[in-house]
Coordinates of C-alpha atoms and ligand atoms in Angstrom, one line a residue:
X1 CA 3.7 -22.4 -3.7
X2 CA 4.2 -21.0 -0.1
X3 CA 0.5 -21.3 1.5
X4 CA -0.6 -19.6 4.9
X5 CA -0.1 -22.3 7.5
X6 CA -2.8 -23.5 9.3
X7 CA -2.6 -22.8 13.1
X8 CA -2.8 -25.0 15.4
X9 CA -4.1 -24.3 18.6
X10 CA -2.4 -25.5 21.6
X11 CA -3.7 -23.8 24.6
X12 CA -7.1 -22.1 25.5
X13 CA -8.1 -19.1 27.2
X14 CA -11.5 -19.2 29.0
X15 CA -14.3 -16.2 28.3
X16 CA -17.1 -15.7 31.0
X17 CA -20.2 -14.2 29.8
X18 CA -22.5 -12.0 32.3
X19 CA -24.6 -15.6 32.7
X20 CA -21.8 -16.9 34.4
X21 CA -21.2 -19.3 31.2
X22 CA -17.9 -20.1 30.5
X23 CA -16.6 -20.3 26.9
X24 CA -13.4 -21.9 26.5
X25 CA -11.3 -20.4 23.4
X26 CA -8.6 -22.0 21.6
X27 CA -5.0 -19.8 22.0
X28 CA -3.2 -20.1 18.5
X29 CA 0.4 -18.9 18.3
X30 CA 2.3 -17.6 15.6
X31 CA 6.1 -18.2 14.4
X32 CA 6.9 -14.9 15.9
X33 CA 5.1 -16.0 19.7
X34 CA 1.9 -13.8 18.3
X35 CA -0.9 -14.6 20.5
X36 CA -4.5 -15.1 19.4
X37 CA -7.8 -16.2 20.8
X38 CA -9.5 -17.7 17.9
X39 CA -13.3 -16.7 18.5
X40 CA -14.7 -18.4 15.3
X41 CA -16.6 -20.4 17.3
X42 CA -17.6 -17.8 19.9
X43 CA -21.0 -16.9 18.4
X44 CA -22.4 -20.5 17.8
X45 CA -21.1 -21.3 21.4
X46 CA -22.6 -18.3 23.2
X47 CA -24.7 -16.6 21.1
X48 CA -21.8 -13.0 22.0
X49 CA -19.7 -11.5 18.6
X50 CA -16.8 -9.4 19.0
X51 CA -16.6 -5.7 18.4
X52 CA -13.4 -3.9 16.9
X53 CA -14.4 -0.9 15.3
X54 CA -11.1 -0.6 12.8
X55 CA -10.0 -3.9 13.7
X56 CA -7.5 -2.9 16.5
X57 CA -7.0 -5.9 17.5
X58 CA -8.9 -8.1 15.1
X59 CA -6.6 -10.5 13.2
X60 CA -8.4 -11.8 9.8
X61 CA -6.2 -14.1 9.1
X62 CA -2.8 -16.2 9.5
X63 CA -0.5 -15.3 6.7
X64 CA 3.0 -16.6 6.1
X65 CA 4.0 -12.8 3.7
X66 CA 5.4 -10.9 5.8
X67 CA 6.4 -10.2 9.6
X68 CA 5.8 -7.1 11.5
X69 CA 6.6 -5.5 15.2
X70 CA 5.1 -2.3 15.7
X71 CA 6.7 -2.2 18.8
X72 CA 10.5 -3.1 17.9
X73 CA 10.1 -1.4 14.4
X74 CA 10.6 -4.5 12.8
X75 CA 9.4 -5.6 9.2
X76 CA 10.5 -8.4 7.2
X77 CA 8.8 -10.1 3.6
X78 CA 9.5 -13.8 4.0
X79 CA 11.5 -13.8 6.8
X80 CA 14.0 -11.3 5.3
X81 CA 14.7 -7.9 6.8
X82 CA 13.3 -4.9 4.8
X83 CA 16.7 -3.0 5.8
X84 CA 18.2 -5.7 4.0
X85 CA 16.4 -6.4 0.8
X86 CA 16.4 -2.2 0.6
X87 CA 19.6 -2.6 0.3
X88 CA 20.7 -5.6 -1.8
X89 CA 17.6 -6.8 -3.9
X90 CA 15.8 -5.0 -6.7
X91 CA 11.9 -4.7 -7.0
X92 CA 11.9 -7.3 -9.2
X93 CA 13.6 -10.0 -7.4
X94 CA 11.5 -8.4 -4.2
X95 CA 8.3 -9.0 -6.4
X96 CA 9.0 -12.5 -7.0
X97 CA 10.4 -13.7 -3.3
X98 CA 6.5 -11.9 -1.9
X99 CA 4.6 -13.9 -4.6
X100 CA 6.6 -17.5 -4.4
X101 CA 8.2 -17.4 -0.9
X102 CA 11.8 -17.8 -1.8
X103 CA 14.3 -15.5 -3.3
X104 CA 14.3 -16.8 -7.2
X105 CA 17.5 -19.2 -8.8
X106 CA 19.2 -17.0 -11.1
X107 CA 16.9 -19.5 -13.9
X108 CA 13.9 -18.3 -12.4
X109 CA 15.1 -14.6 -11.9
X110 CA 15.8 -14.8 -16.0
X111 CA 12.6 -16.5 -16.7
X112 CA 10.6 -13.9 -13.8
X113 CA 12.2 -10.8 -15.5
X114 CA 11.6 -12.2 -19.6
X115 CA 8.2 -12.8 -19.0
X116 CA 7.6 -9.1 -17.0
X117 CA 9.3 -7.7 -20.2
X118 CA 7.5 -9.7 -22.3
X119 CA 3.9 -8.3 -21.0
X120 CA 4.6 -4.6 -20.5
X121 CA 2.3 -3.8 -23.7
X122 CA -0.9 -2.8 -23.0
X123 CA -3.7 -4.1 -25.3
X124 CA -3.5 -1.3 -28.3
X125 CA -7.7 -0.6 -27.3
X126 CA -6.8 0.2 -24.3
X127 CA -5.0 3.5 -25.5
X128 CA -8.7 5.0 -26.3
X129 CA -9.4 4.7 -22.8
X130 CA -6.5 7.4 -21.8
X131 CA -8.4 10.1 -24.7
X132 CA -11.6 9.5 -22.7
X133 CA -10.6 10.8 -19.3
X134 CA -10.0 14.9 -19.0
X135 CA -7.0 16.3 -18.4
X136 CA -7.4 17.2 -14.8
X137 CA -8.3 13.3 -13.9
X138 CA -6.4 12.3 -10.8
X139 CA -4.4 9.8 -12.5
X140 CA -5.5 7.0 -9.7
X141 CA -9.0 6.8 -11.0
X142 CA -7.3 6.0 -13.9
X143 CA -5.3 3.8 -12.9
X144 CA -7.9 1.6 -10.9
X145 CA -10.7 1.6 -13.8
X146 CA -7.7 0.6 -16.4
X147 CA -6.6 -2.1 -13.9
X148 CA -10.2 -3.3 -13.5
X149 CA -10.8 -2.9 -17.6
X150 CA -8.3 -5.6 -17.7
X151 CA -10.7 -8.5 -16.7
X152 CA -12.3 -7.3 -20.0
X153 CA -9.2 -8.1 -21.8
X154 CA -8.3 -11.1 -20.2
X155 CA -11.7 -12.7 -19.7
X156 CA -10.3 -15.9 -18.7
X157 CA -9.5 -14.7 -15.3
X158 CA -12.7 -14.9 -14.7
X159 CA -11.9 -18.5 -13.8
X160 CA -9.6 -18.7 -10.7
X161 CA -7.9 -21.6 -11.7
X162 CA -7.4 -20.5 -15.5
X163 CA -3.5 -19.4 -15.8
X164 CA -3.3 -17.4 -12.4
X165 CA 0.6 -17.0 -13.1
X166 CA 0.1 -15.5 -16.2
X167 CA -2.0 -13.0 -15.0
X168 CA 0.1 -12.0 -12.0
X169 CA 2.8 -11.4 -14.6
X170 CA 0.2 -9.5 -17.1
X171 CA -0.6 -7.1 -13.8
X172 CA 2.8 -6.8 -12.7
X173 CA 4.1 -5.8 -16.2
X174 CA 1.2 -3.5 -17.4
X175 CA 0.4 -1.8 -14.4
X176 CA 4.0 0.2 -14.7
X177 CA 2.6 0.9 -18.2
X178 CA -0.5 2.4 -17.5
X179 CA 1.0 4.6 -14.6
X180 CA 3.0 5.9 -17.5
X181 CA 0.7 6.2 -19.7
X182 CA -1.7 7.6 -17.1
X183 CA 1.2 10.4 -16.3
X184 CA 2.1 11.3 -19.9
X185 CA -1.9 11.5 -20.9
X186 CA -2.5 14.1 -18.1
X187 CA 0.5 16.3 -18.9
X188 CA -0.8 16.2 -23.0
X189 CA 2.8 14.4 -23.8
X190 CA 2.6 11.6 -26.2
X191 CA 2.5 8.4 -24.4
X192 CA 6.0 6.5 -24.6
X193 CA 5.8 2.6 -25.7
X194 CA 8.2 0.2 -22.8
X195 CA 11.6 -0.5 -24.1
X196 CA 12.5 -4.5 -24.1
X197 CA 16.1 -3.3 -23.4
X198 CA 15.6 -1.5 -20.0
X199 CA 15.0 -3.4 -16.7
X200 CA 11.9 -3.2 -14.9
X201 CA 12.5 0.5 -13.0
X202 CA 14.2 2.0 -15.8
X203 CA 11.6 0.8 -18.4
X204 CA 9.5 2.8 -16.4
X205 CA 11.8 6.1 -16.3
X206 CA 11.7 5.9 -19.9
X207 CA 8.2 6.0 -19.9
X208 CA 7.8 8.4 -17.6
X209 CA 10.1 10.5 -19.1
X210 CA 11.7 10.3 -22.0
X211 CA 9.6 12.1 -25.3
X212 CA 10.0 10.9 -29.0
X213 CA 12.1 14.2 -29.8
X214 CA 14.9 13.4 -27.6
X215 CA 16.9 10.7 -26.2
X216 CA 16.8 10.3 -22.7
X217 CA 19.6 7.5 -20.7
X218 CA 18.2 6.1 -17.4
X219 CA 20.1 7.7 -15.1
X220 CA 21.3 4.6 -12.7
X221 CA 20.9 7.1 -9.1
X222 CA 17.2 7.0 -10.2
X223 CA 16.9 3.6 -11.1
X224 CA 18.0 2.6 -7.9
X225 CA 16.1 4.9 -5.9
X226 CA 12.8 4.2 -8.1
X227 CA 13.9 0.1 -7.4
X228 CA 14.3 0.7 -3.3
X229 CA 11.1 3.5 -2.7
X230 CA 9.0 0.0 -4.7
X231 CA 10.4 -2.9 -2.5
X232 CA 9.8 -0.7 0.7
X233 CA 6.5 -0.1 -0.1
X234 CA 5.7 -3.4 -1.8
X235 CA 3.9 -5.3 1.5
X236 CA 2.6 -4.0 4.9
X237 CA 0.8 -7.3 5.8
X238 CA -3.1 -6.8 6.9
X239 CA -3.3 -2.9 6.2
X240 CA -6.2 -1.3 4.6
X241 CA -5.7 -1.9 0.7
X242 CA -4.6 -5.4 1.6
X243 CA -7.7 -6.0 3.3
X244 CA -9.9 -4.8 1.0
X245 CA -8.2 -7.0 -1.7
X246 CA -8.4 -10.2 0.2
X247 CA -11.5 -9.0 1.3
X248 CA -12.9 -8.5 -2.3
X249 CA -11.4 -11.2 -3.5
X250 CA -12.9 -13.4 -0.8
X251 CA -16.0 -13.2 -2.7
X252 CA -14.2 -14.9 -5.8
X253 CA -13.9 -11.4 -7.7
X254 CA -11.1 -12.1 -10.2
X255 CA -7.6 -10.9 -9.7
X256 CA -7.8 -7.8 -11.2
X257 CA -11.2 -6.5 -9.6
X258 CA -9.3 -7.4 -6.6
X259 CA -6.7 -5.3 -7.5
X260 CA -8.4 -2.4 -8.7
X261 CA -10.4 -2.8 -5.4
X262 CA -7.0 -2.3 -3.2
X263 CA -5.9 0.8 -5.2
X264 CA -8.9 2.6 -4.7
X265 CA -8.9 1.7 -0.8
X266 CA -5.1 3.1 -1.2
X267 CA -6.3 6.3 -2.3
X268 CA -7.4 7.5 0.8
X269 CA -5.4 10.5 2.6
X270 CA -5.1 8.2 5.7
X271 CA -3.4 5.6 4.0
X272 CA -1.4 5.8 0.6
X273 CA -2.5 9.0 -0.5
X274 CA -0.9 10.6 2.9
X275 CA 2.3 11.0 0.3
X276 CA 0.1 13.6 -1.5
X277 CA -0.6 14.9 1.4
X278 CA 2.1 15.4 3.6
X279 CA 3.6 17.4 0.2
X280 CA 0.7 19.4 0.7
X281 CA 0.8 20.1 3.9
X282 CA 4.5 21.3 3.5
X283 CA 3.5 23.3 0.5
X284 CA 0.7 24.9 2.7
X285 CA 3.5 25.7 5.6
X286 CA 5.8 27.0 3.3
X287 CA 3.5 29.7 1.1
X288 CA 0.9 30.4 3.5
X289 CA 3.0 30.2 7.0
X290 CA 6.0 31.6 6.3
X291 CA 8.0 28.1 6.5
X292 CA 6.8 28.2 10.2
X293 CA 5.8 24.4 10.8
X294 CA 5.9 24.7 14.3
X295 CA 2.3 27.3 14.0
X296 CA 0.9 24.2 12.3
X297 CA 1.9 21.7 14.5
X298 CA 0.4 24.3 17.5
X299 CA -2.9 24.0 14.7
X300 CA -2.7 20.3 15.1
X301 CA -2.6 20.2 18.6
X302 CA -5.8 22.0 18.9
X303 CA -7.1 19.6 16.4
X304 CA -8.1 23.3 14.7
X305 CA -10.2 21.9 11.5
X306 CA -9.2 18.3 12.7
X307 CA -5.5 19.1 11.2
X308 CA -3.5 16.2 11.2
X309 CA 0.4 16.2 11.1
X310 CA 0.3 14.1 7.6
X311 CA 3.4 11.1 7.4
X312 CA 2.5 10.9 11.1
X313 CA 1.0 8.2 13.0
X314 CA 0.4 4.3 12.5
X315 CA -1.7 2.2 13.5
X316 CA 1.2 -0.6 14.1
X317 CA 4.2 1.0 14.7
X318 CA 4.2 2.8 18.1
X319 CA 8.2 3.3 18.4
X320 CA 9.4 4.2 14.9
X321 CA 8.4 2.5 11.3
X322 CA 12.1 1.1 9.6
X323 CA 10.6 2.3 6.5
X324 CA 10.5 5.8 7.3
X325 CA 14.3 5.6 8.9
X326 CA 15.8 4.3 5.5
X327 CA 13.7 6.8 3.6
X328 CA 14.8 10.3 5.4
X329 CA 18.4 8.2 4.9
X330 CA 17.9 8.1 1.3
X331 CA 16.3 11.5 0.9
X332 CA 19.8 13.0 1.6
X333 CA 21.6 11.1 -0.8
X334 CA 19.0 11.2 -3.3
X335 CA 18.8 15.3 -3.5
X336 CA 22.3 15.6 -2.4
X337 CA 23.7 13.3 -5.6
X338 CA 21.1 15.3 -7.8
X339 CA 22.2 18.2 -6.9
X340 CA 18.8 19.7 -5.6
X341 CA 18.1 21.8 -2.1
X342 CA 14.6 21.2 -1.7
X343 CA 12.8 23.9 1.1
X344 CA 10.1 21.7 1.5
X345 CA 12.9 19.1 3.1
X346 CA 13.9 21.5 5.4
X347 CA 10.5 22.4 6.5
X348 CA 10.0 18.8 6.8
X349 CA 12.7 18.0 9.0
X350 CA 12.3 20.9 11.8
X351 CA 8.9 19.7 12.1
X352 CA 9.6 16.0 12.7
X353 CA 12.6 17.3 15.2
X354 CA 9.6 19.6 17.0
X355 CA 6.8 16.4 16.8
X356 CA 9.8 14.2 18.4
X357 CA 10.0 16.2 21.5
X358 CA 6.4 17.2 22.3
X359 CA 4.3 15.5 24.5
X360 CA 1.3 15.2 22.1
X361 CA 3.1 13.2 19.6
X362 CA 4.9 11.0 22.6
X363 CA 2.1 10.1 24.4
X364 CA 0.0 9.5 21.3
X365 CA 3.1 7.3 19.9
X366 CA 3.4 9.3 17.0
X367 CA 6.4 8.8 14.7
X368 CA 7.5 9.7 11.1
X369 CA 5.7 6.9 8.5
X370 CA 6.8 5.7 5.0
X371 CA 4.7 8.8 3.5
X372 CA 6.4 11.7 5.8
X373 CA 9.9 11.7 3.6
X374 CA 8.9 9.6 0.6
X375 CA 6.9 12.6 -1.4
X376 CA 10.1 14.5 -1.2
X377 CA 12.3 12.1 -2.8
X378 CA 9.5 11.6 -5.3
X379 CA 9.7 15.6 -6.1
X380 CA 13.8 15.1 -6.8
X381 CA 13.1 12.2 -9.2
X382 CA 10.7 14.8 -11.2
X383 CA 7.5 13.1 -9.9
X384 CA 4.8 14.9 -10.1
X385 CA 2.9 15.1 -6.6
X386 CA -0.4 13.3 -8.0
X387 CA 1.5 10.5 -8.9
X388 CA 2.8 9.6 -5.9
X389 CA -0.2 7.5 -4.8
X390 CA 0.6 5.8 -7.8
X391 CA 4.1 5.0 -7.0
X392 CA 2.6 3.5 -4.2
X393 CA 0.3 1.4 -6.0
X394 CA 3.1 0.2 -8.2
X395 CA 5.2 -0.5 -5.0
X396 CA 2.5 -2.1 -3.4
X397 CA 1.1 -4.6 -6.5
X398 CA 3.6 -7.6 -5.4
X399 CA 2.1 -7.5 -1.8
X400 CA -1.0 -7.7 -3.2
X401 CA -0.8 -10.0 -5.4
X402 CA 1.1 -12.5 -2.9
X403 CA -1.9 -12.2 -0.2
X404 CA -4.6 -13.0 -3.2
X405 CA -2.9 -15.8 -4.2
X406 CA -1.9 -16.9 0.1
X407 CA -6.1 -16.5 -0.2
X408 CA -7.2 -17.8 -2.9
X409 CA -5.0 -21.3 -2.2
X410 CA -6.0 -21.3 1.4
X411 CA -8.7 -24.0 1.7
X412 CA -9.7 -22.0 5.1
X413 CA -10.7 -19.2 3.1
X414 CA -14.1 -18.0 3.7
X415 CA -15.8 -15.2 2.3
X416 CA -15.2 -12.2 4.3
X417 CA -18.9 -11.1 5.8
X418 CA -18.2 -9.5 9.8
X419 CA -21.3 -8.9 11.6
X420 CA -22.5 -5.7 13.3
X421 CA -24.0 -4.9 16.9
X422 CA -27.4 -3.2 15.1
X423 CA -28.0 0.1 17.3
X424 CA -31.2 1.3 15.0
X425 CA -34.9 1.2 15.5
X426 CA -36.8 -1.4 16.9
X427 CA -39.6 -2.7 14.5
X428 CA -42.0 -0.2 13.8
X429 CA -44.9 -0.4 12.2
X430 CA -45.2 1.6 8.8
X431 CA -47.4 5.1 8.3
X432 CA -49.0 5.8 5.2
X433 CA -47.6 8.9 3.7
X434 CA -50.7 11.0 4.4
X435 CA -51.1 9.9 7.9
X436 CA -47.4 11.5 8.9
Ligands
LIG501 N1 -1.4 14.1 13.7 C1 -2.0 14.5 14.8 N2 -2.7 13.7 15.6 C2 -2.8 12.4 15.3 C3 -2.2 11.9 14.1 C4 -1.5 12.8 13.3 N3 -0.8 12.4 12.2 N4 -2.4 10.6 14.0 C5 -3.1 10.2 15.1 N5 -3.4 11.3 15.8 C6 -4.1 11.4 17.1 C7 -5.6 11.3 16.9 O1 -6.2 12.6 16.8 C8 -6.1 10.6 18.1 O2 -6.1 11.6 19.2 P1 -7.2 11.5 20.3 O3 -7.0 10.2 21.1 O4 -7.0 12.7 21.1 O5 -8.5 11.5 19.6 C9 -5.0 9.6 18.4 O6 -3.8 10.2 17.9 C10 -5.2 8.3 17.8 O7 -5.4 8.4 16.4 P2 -6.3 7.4 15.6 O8 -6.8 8.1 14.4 O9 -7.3 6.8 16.5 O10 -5.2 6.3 15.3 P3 -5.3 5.2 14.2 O11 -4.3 4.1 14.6 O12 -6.7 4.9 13.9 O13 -4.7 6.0 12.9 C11 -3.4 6.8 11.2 C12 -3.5 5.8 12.3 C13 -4.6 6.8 10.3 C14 -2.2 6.5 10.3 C15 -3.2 8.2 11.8 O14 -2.0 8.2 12.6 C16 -3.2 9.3 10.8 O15 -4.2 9.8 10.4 N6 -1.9 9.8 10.4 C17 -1.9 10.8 9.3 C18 -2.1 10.2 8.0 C19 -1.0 9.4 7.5 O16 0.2 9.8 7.6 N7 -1.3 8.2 7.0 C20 -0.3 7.2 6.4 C21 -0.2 6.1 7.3 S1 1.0 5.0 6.7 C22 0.2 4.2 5.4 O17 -0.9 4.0 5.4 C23 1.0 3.9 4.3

């Protein structure tokens, strides 16, 4: 077990209030020489809070996952770069190094990868769920109220202690099922049971798409490309759905709750469901513009309907996000191999190549993100575009896992509660109805 370390503070950094009171703060400092004033004193020793509206600068906690620069464009899971295990790893072997802090033996790789085979069936009840939903569900409500259902199945995850690696294991294994499943229902294709024979990406492939009437090989370009799109997606330290995970699970909400909590909080257009978007958006340039992005990005500038340029932007990286760079990389192979000339690519790369060199988008720091080329690699590998959130998800499901469990072994966990500078009435005293 790799736990959060506990920081120790070394220095301090004095605060003076308007009273003239000084308040001395203890400086902690990272592995990476990450600064922090730790304020959790601040309140009972001056009576102030802090205020970060979207936690700009607030750090929630000290985490030992995963290591990111905004500024340098630098991310690594465990002290490994992400250009690296793109490159070399599987999703699999990414999976296990987030969750346990070391890359596995080849003993625990086998034992890591039987097990995830082992679990990819879902409970056969849970197949009534899928008839229940109509057709035009977006298949990441599905997802998120089958992933919760699953503390119904496996009650004794209620208890925190009760067989936590078991669990990770059941999440990691079924939640490439339901995807599948989720996929096949909302197309009206029988669903397609996981294959023991097939590795973890290709077992999903096969559920995705092969059909009982024909037989359908794993083609090894996918498998690959399905294996590096999951491990660069599969942690962005203290980002939204991350958040909301530890933050649910903070409260001692069982794994899966916690889970089901970060998918939905993944949903969102400004986070994992910018993938959807950005497609969109290209879709929109390319039938309704004429192919012209640079109208829309004129449209953006103006903030005209508060337009954003989707896949553009972060909150952390200000210089370029690595994910992004391997992704437009691998976008080229991908649909070059497969033999596929996608307009929507070229529509996407004249209007990063206009963004790049305008002084909106440099001033404002904006860059290409994971979500600007990702979509279009998704469309090659036959993905339909309201899936891609869920790719996400699926990428996403070791990081989340590994922050619950940094969490829920951290003694220094507390339950997440912030507080709020209350800018509402004063007391008042209350008008019977007929009086007003
Ligand atoms: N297009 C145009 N303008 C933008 C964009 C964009 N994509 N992103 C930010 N801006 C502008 C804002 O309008 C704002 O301008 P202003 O100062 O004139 O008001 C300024 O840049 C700062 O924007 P904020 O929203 O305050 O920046 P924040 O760090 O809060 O947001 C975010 C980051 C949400 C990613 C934002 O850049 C965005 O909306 N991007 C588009 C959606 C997207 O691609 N999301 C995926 C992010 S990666 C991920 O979650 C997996």
């Amino acid at each position: 077990m790799v736990a959060a370390m506990a920081v120790e503070a070394k220095q301090s950094a004095k605060l003076l209030l308007p009273s003239g009171k000084e308040v001395s703060l203890p400086v902690v400092v990272g592995t990476e020489d990450e600064h922090a004033v730790d304020i959790k004193s601040l309140r009972a020793d001056s009576g102030y809070i802090t205020l970060d509206s979207g936690f700009m600068n607030t750090g929630s906690t000290a985490s030992a996952i995963t290591y990111l620069d905004g500024e340098q464009g630098i991310l690594r899971y465990r002290g490994y770069s992400i250009e690296e295990l793109a490159e070399k790893s599987d999703f699999v072997e990414t999976s296990f190094l987030l969750i346990n802090g070391h890359l596995p033996s080849q003993e625990e790789r086998k034992k890591f990868s039987t097990m995830l085979t082992r679990h990819s069936l879902i409970h056969e009840d849970m197949h009534h769920f899928f008839l229940g939903y109509p057709p035009t569900s977006h298949p990441m409500a599905v997802l998120s109220s089958m992933v919760a259902s699953m503390s119904a199945y496996y009650p004794d995850s209620l208890d925190r202690n009760s067989a936590v690696d078991m669990h990770i294991t059941r999440i990691l294994s079924k939640v490439r099922t339901i995807a599948a499943f989720a996929y096949k229902k909302s197309i009206g294709q029988p669903i397609m049971y996981p294959k023991n024979s097939l590795r973890y990406c290709a077992n999903f492939l096969h559920m995705m798409f092969a059909v009982p009437s024909e037989e359908y090989e794993v083609s090894p370009v996918l498998e690959k490309a399905v294996n590096q799109l999951l491990i660069l997606h599969a942690d962005h330290e203290q980002n939204c759905s991350t958040s909301t995970v530890r933050m649910v699970g903070s409260s001692g909400a069982n794994l899966y709750a916690s889970i089901a909590a970060g998918i939905l909080a993944l949903w969102g257009p400004l986070h994992g469901g910018a993938n959807q978007a950005v497609i969109e958006m290209l879709e929109d340039v390319k039938n309704n513009r004429g192919g012209d992005g640079k109208k829309f990005i004129d449209d953006v500038k103006n903030k005209r309907d508060n337009q954003r340029l989707m896949g553009f932007g972060h909150r952390v990286y200000k210089n370029f996000d690595p994910r992004a760079k391997i992704l437009k990389k691998m976008c080229d192979e991908v649909l070059e191999h497969l033999g596929i000339k996608d307009p929507l690519l070229d529509i996407a790369k004249s209007m990063e190549e206009v963004a790049l060199k305008d002084d909106y988008f440099i001033s404002k720091k904006l860059y290409p993100n994971v979500d600007f080329y990702s979509g279009i690699i998704y469309r090659a590998l036959g993905i339909p575009t309201n899936m891609f959130t869920v790719m996400f998800a699926l990428g996403r499901l070791p990081g989340w896992i590994a922050h619950w469990k940094e969490m829920v072994d951290d003694p220094q966990t507390k339950i997440g509660r912030p507080r709020q500078v209350y800018t509402g009435e004063k007391l008042r005293t209350y008008v019977p109805i007929e009086q007003r």
